Amino acid sequence: MSESVSEDSTQPSTDVEASVASYLRYVELELGRSVHTVRAYGADIRALLTFGARRGKTRLEDVELADLRAWLAEMHETGRSPATMARRAASIRSFFAWARRTDVIAEDPAARLQAPRHGRSLPAVLQKQQVGRLLDEPRGARVDDGTDDDDVIELRNAAMLELLYATGLRVGELVGLGLGDIDFGRRTVRVRGKGDKERIVPFGAPAAAALERWLEQGRPGLIAAARARERTVDAEAAFLGQRGRRIDPRQVREVVSRRLKELGDTSASGPHALRHTAATHLLDGGADLRAVQELLGHSSLATTQLYTHVSIEKLRENYQQAHPRA
């Protein structure tokens, strides 16, 4: 790498920025990570490099293990959670390992970097009666996404909620669905998950009915309204957002978060809560752990096993409340 440094000694050099950009392209194109993941990696790496630059380390080869440990120490002092520190440390280890493999640097300073261990917290899940209220009760305030027809938006929102709970899809997977990915005959969706891996996920009759209502009664009206305003329409996307384009993940999160907040009696928030809930309810109902792993698209069974802990914790609560000698 060049010996030159940037004029601003508190910022990484332009050569460093070029290396970061190359790494992020590798993460996106070769590893197949989502835009959200790439953005998070970039933020973590740049936070470390900015910290290093304040210590006079403006080149990658200047960074030492002591700098990385000092960075983690600063995060600890400012109240960052162990989970956040562990995630950032993982991002940094991955970046420097890539830099060493590609001969950007001669030695990897992060090879021996360790972050504080942290226990995985149990995810908040909905009870079955709460799911019933979420999906079956009349809807409250909607999210304004640029259309005037409340009924059309509600049909879309209802279909998204039903499908998220029925399948345990991630938000990015839901947003990425095309019309050709939905098979009503078999009641399945074809999903492209992390690493661009494809899987087939089943859904039930309520989700099928909600999807059919949206596709037959809601989506055509939204498309017609968009075209009447001379807007470009994404004709292949299953779920449309403002102006007839493929719905944005932010809109999905806002819809789900608002509906969960309207329940008034749960700490669950966001679309991932429905993924947690679907997995937990499947296991509670006797589903095989590996089948749930396949449905969720987990690469490791250990990730899926977290949901068995949720079920055990609920069993423990019931035992403490009900058993006379608990």
CSV table of C-alpha atoms in Angstrom, one decimal:
chain,number,residue,atom,x,y,z
A,1,MET,CA,0.0,0.0,0.0
A,2,SER,CA,1.1,3.6,-0.5
A,3,GLU,CA,3.2,5.4,2.2
A,4,SER,CA,1.1,8.5,1.8
A,5,VAL,CA,-1.5,9.6,4.3
A,6,SER,CA,-4.5,11.7,4.1
A,7,GLU,CA,-4.3,15.4,4.8
A,8,ASP,CA,-6.7,14.9,7.8
A,9,SER,CA,-4.7,12.8,10.2
A,10,THR,CA,-7.9,11.8,12.0
A,11,GLN,CA,-9.2,9.9,9.0
A,12,PRO,CA,-8.1,6.7,7.3
A,13,SER,CA,-6.1,7.2,4.1
A,14,THR,CA,-7.7,7.0,0.6
A,15,ASP,CA,-5.8,3.7,0.1
A,16,VAL,CA,-7.5,2.2,3.2
A,17,GLU,CA,-10.9,3.4,1.9
A,18,ALA,CA,-10.2,1.7,-1.4
A,19,SER,CA,-9.4,-1.6,0.4
A,20,VAL,CA,-12.6,-1.3,2.4
A,21,ALA,CA,-14.6,-0.8,-0.8
A,22,SER,CA,-12.9,-3.8,-2.4
A,23,TYR,CA,-13.7,-6.0,0.6
A,24,LEU,CA,-17.3,-4.9,0.7
A,25,ARG,CA,-17.7,-5.8,-3.0
A,26,TYR,CA,-16.2,-9.2,-2.2
A,27,VAL,CA,-18.7,-9.7,0.7
A,28,GLU,CA,-21.6,-8.7,-1.6
A,29,LEU,CA,-20.7,-10.4,-4.8
A,30,GLU,CA,-18.7,-13.5,-3.8
A,31,LEU,CA,-20.1,-14.2,-0.4
A,32,GLY,CA,-23.6,-13.2,-1.5
A,33,ARG,CA,-24.4,-11.2,1.7
A,34,SER,CA,-27.4,-8.9,1.8
A,35,VAL,CA,-27.2,-5.1,1.3
A,36,HIS,CA,-28.1,-4.7,5.0
A,37,THR,CA,-25.2,-7.0,6.0
A,38,VAL,CA,-22.7,-5.3,3.7
A,39,ARG,CA,-23.7,-1.9,5.2
A,40,ALA,CA,-23.3,-3.2,8.7
A,41,TYR,CA,-19.8,-4.6,7.9
A,42,GLY,CA,-18.8,-1.3,6.3
A,43,ALA,CA,-20.0,0.7,9.4
A,44,ASP,CA,-18.1,-1.6,11.8
A,45,ILE,CA,-14.8,-1.5,9.8
A,46,ARG,CA,-14.9,2.3,9.3
A,47,ALA,CA,-15.6,2.8,13.0
A,48,LEU,CA,-12.4,0.9,13.8
A,49,LEU,CA,-10.4,2.6,11.2
A,50,THR,CA,-11.5,6.1,12.3
A,51,PHE,CA,-10.6,5.1,15.9
A,52,GLY,CA,-7.2,4.0,14.6
A,53,ALA,CA,-6.6,7.1,12.7
A,54,ARG,CA,-7.2,9.2,15.8
A,55,ARG,CA,-4.3,7.2,17.3
A,56,GLY,CA,-2.1,8.0,14.2
A,57,LYS,CA,-2.8,4.7,12.4
A,58,THR,CA,-3.9,5.8,9.0
A,59,ARG,CA,-2.7,2.8,7.0
A,60,LEU,CA,-3.9,-0.8,7.4
A,61,GLU,CA,-0.4,-2.1,8.0
A,62,ASP,CA,-0.1,0.3,11.0
A,63,VAL,CA,-2.9,-1.3,12.9
A,64,GLU,CA,-1.8,-3.6,15.7
A,65,LEU,CA,-3.6,-6.0,18.1
A,66,ALA,CA,-3.2,-3.4,20.8
A,67,ASP,CA,-5.2,-0.9,18.8
A,68,LEU,CA,-8.0,-3.4,18.3
A,69,ARG,CA,-8.1,-4.2,22.0
A,70,ALA,CA,-8.1,-0.5,22.8
A,71,TRP,CA,-11.1,0.0,20.4
A,72,LEU,CA,-13.0,-2.8,22.2
A,73,ALA,CA,-12.1,-1.2,25.5
A,74,GLU,CA,-13.5,2.1,24.4
A,75,MET,CA,-16.7,0.5,23.3
A,76,HIS,CA,-17.0,-1.2,26.7
A,77,GLU,CA,-16.4,2.1,28.5
A,78,THR,CA,-19.1,3.8,26.5
A,79,GLY,CA,-21.7,1.2,27.4
A,80,ARG,CA,-21.8,-1.0,24.2
A,81,SER,CA,-23.4,-4.3,24.8
A,82,PRO,CA,-21.3,-7.5,24.7
A,83,ALA,CA,-23.4,-8.6,21.7
A,84,THR,CA,-22.5,-5.4,19.8
A,85,MET,CA,-18.8,-5.8,20.6
A,86,ALA,CA,-18.8,-9.4,19.5
A,87,ARG,CA,-20.4,-8.5,16.2
A,88,ARG,CA,-18.0,-5.7,15.5
A,89,ALA,CA,-15.0,-7.9,16.5
A,90,ALA,CA,-16.3,-10.6,14.0
A,91,SER,CA,-16.5,-8.0,11.2
A,92,ILE,CA,-13.0,-6.8,11.9
A,93,ARG,CA,-11.5,-10.3,12.0
A,94,SER,CA,-13.2,-11.1,8.7
A,95,PHE,CA,-11.9,-7.9,7.1
A,96,PHE,CA,-8.3,-8.3,8.2
A,97,ALA,CA,-8.3,-12.0,7.3
A,98,TRP,CA,-9.4,-11.0,3.8
A,99,ALA,CA,-6.7,-8.3,3.7
A,100,ARG,CA,-4.0,-10.8,4.6
A,101,ARG,CA,-5.3,-13.4,2.0
A,102,THR,CA,-5.2,-10.8,-0.8
A,103,ASP,CA,-1.8,-9.5,0.3
A,104,VAL,CA,-3.1,-6.0,1.2
A,105,ILE,CA,-1.2,-6.5,4.5
A,106,ALA,CA,1.7,-8.8,5.5
A,107,GLU,CA,0.3,-9.8,8.9
A,108,ASP,CA,-3.2,-10.1,10.4
A,109,PRO,CA,-3.4,-8.1,13.6
A,110,ALA,CA,-6.9,-9.4,14.3
A,111,ALA,CA,-6.0,-13.1,14.2
A,112,ARG,CA,-5.8,-13.2,18.1
A,113,LEU,CA,-8.6,-10.7,18.7
A,114,GLN,CA,-11.2,-11.9,21.2
A,115,ALA,CA,-14.4,-10.1,22.1
A,116,PRO,CA,-16.3,-10.5,25.4
A,117,ARG,CA,-18.4,-13.7,25.5
A,118,HIS,CA,-22.1,-13.1,25.8
A,119,GLY,CA,-25.1,-15.3,26.4
A,120,ARG,CA,-27.6,-15.3,23.6
A,121,SER,CA,-30.8,-13.7,24.9
A,122,LEU,CA,-34.1,-15.4,24.3
A,123,PRO,CA,-36.1,-13.8,21.6
A,124,ALA,CA,-39.5,-12.3,22.4
A,125,VAL,CA,-42.3,-14.4,21.0
A,126,LEU,CA,-46.1,-14.0,20.7
A,127,GLN,CA,-48.6,-16.3,22.4
A,128,LYS,CA,-51.0,-18.0,20.1
A,129,GLN,CA,-53.9,-15.8,21.2
A,130,GLN,CA,-51.8,-12.7,20.5
A,131,VAL,CA,-51.1,-14.1,17.0
A,132,GLY,CA,-54.8,-14.5,16.5
A,133,ARG,CA,-55.4,-10.9,17.5
A,134,LEU,CA,-52.6,-9.7,15.3
A,135,LEU,CA,-53.9,-11.5,12.2
A,136,ASP,CA,-57.7,-11.6,12.7
A,137,GLU,CA,-58.8,-8.4,14.5
A,138,PRO,CA,-59.8,-5.3,12.5
A,139,ARG,CA,-56.7,-3.2,11.6
A,140,GLY,CA,-55.7,0.0,13.3
A,141,ALA,CA,-53.8,2.9,11.8
A,142,ARG,CA,-52.0,2.1,8.6
A,143,VAL,CA,-48.6,3.3,7.3
A,144,ASP,CA,-48.9,6.0,4.7
A,145,ASP,CA,-46.8,4.8,1.8
A,146,GLY,CA,-48.0,7.1,-0.9
A,147,THR,CA,-51.4,5.5,-1.9
A,148,ASP,CA,-54.9,6.7,-1.2
A,149,ASP,CA,-56.7,3.4,-1.0
A,150,ASP,CA,-56.8,2.2,2.6
A,151,ASP,CA,-58.4,-1.1,1.6
A,152,VAL,CA,-55.6,-1.9,-0.9
A,153,ILE,CA,-52.9,-1.2,1.6
A,154,GLU,CA,-54.7,-3.3,4.2
A,155,LEU,CA,-55.0,-6.3,1.9
A,156,ARG,CA,-51.2,-6.1,1.3
A,157,ASN,CA,-50.3,-5.7,4.9
A,158,ALA,CA,-52.6,-8.6,5.9
A,159,ALA,CA,-50.9,-10.8,3.3
A,160,MET,CA,-47.4,-9.9,4.5
A,161,LEU,CA,-48.3,-10.5,8.2
A,162,GLU,CA,-49.9,-13.9,7.4
A,163,LEU,CA,-47.0,-15.0,5.3
A,164,LEU,CA,-44.3,-13.9,7.7
A,165,TYR,CA,-45.9,-15.9,10.5
A,166,ALA,CA,-46.8,-18.9,8.3
A,167,THR,CA,-43.2,-19.3,6.9
A,168,GLY,CA,-40.8,-17.6,9.3
A,169,LEU,CA,-39.3,-15.6,6.4
A,170,ARG,CA,-36.7,-12.9,6.9
A,171,VAL,CA,-37.8,-9.4,5.8
A,172,GLY,CA,-35.3,-9.5,2.9
A,173,GLU,CA,-36.7,-12.8,1.7
A,174,LEU,CA,-40.3,-11.5,1.8
A,175,VAL,CA,-39.3,-8.4,-0.1
A,176,GLY,CA,-37.5,-10.4,-2.7
A,177,LEU,CA,-40.4,-12.7,-3.6
A,178,GLY,CA,-41.6,-12.6,-7.1
A,179,LEU,CA,-45.0,-13.7,-8.4
A,180,GLY,CA,-43.4,-16.8,-9.9
A,181,ASP,CA,-42.1,-17.8,-6.5
A,182,ILE,CA,-45.6,-18.5,-5.1
A,183,ASP,CA,-47.1,-21.9,-5.8
A,184,PHE,CA,-50.7,-21.9,-4.7
A,185,GLY,CA,-51.3,-25.5,-5.8
A,186,ARG,CA,-48.6,-26.8,-3.4
A,187,ARG,CA,-48.9,-23.8,-1.0
A,188,THR,CA,-45.2,-23.1,-1.1
A,189,VAL,CA,-42.9,-20.2,-1.8
A,190,ARG,CA,-39.5,-20.4,-3.3
A,191,VAL,CA,-37.1,-18.3,-1.2
A,192,ARG,CA,-33.6,-17.0,-1.8
A,193,GLY,CA,-31.9,-16.7,1.5
A,194,LYS,CA,-28.5,-15.8,2.9
A,195,GLY,CA,-25.7,-16.7,0.5
A,196,ASP,CA,-28.3,-16.8,-2.3
A,197,LYS,CA,-29.3,-20.2,-1.2
A,198,GLU,CA,-32.7,-21.3,-2.4
A,199,ARG,CA,-35.3,-23.2,-0.4
A,200,ILE,CA,-38.9,-24.1,-0.6
A,201,VAL,CA,-41.1,-23.2,2.3
A,202,PRO,CA,-44.8,-24.2,2.8
A,203,PHE,CA,-47.6,-22.0,4.0
A,204,GLY,CA,-51.1,-22.7,5.3
A,205,ALA,CA,-54.7,-22.0,4.2
A,206,PRO,CA,-55.0,-18.6,6.0
A,207,ALA,CA,-51.8,-17.3,4.4
A,208,ALA,CA,-53.0,-18.6,1.0
A,209,ALA,CA,-56.4,-16.8,1.4
A,210,ALA,CA,-54.7,-13.5,2.4
A,211,LEU,CA,-52.3,-13.8,-0.5
A,212,GLU,CA,-55.0,-14.5,-3.0
A,213,ARG,CA,-57.0,-11.5,-1.8
A,214,TRP,CA,-54.0,-9.2,-2.1
A,215,LEU,CA,-53.0,-10.5,-5.6
A,216,GLU,CA,-56.5,-10.5,-7.0
A,217,GLN,CA,-58.2,-7.6,-5.3
A,218,GLY,CA,-55.5,-5.3,-4.1
A,219,ARG,CA,-52.4,-5.5,-6.2
A,220,PRO,CA,-54.1,-4.8,-9.6
A,221,GLY,CA,-55.7,-1.6,-8.2
A,222,LEU,CA,-52.4,-0.4,-6.8
A,223,ILE,CA,-50.7,-1.0,-10.2
A,224,ALA,CA,-53.5,0.8,-12.1
A,225,ALA,CA,-53.2,3.8,-9.8
A,226,ALA,CA,-49.4,3.9,-10.2
A,227,ARG,CA,-49.6,3.7,-14.0
A,228,ALA,CA,-52.3,6.4,-14.1
A,229,ARG,CA,-49.7,8.6,-12.4
A,230,GLU,CA,-47.2,7.5,-15.1
A,231,ARG,CA,-45.0,5.8,-12.5
A,232,THR,CA,-42.8,2.8,-13.3
A,233,VAL,CA,-44.3,-0.4,-11.9
A,234,ASP,CA,-42.4,-3.5,-10.8
A,235,ALA,CA,-44.6,-6.0,-12.5
A,236,GLU,CA,-42.8,-9.1,-11.1
A,237,ALA,CA,-42.6,-8.2,-7.4
A,238,ALA,CA,-45.1,-10.0,-5.2
A,239,PHE,CA,-45.4,-7.1,-2.7
A,240,LEU,CA,-45.5,-3.5,-3.9
A,241,GLY,CA,-44.9,-0.4,-2.0
A,242,GLN,CA,-45.2,3.3,-2.7
A,243,ARG,CA,-45.5,4.2,-6.4
A,244,GLY,CA,-45.9,0.7,-7.6
A,245,ARG,CA,-42.3,-0.4,-7.0
A,246,ARG,CA,-41.1,-3.5,-5.0
A,247,ILE,CA,-41.8,-2.8,-1.3
A,248,ASP,CA,-38.9,-1.5,0.8
A,249,PRO,CA,-37.8,-3.5,3.8
A,250,ARG,CA,-38.2,-0.4,5.9
A,251,GLN,CA,-41.9,-0.2,5.1
A,252,VAL,CA,-42.4,-3.9,6.1
A,253,ARG,CA,-40.7,-3.3,9.4
A,254,GLU,CA,-42.8,-0.2,10.0
A,255,VAL,CA,-46.0,-2.1,9.2
A,256,VAL,CA,-45.2,-5.0,11.5
A,257,SER,CA,-43.8,-2.9,14.3
A,258,ARG,CA,-47.0,-0.7,14.4
A,259,ARG,CA,-49.3,-3.7,14.4
A,260,LEU,CA,-47.3,-5.4,17.3
A,261,LYS,CA,-47.4,-2.1,19.2
A,262,GLU,CA,-51.2,-2.0,18.8
A,263,LEU,CA,-51.5,-5.3,20.6
A,264,GLY,CA,-50.4,-3.4,23.7
A,265,ASP,CA,-49.4,-6.5,25.7
A,266,THR,CA,-46.1,-7.8,24.2
A,267,SER,CA,-42.5,-6.7,24.1
A,268,ALA,CA,-42.1,-8.4,20.7
A,269,SER,CA,-41.2,-5.9,17.9
A,270,GLY,CA,-40.4,-6.0,14.2
A,271,PRO,CA,-40.8,-8.7,11.6
A,272,HIS,CA,-38.1,-10.9,13.2
A,273,ALA,CA,-40.5,-11.4,16.1
A,274,LEU,CA,-42.8,-13.2,13.8
A,275,ARG,CA,-39.9,-15.4,12.6
A,276,HIS,CA,-39.1,-16.2,16.2
A,277,THR,CA,-42.8,-16.9,17.0
A,278,ALA,CA,-43.2,-19.2,14.0
A,279,ALA,CA,-40.2,-21.3,14.9
A,280,THR,CA,-41.2,-21.5,18.6
A,281,HIS,CA,-44.8,-22.5,17.8
A,282,LEU,CA,-43.6,-25.2,15.3
A,283,LEU,CA,-41.4,-26.7,18.0
A,284,ASP,CA,-44.1,-26.5,20.6
A,285,GLY,CA,-46.3,-28.4,18.2
A,286,GLY,CA,-43.9,-31.2,17.8
A,287,ALA,CA,-42.0,-30.3,14.7
A,288,ASP,CA,-38.6,-31.9,14.1
A,289,LEU,CA,-35.7,-29.5,14.9
A,290,ARG,CA,-34.0,-30.2,11.6
A,291,ALA,CA,-37.2,-29.6,9.7
A,292,VAL,CA,-37.5,-26.2,11.4
A,293,GLN,CA,-33.8,-25.5,10.5
A,294,GLU,CA,-34.6,-26.2,6.9
A,295,LEU,CA,-37.7,-24.1,6.9
A,296,LEU,CA,-35.9,-21.1,8.4
A,297,GLY,CA,-32.8,-21.5,6.2
A,298,HIS,CA,-30.4,-21.7,9.1
A,299,SER,CA,-26.9,-22.9,8.1
A,300,SER,CA,-26.2,-24.2,11.6
A,301,LEU,CA,-28.5,-26.3,13.8
A,302,ALA,CA,-27.2,-24.5,16.8
A,303,THR,CA,-29.0,-21.4,15.7
A,304,THR,CA,-32.3,-23.3,15.5
A,305,GLN,CA,-31.7,-24.8,18.9
A,306,LEU,CA,-32.1,-21.4,20.4
A,307,TYR,CA,-35.9,-21.8,19.9
A,308,THR,CA,-35.9,-25.0,22.0
A,309,HIS,CA,-34.6,-22.8,24.8
A,310,VAL,CA,-37.6,-20.5,24.4
A,311,SER,CA,-40.0,-23.4,24.7
A,312,ILE,CA,-38.1,-24.8,27.7
A,313,GLU,CA,-38.2,-21.4,29.4
A,314,LYS,CA,-41.9,-21.1,28.9
A,315,LEU,CA,-42.4,-24.7,30.3
A,316,ARG,CA,-40.3,-23.6,33.3
A,317,GLU,CA,-42.5,-20.6,33.9
A,318,ASN,CA,-45.7,-22.8,33.7
A,319,TYR,CA,-44.1,-25.3,36.1
A,320,GLN,CA,-43.2,-22.6,38.7
A,321,GLN,CA,-46.8,-21.2,38.5
A,322,ALA,CA,-48.7,-24.5,38.6
A,323,HIS,CA,-46.7,-27.2,40.5
A,324,PRO,CA,-47.4,-27.2,44.3
A,325,ARG,CA,-43.9,-28.1,45.1
A,326,ALA,CA,-42.1,-25.9,42.6
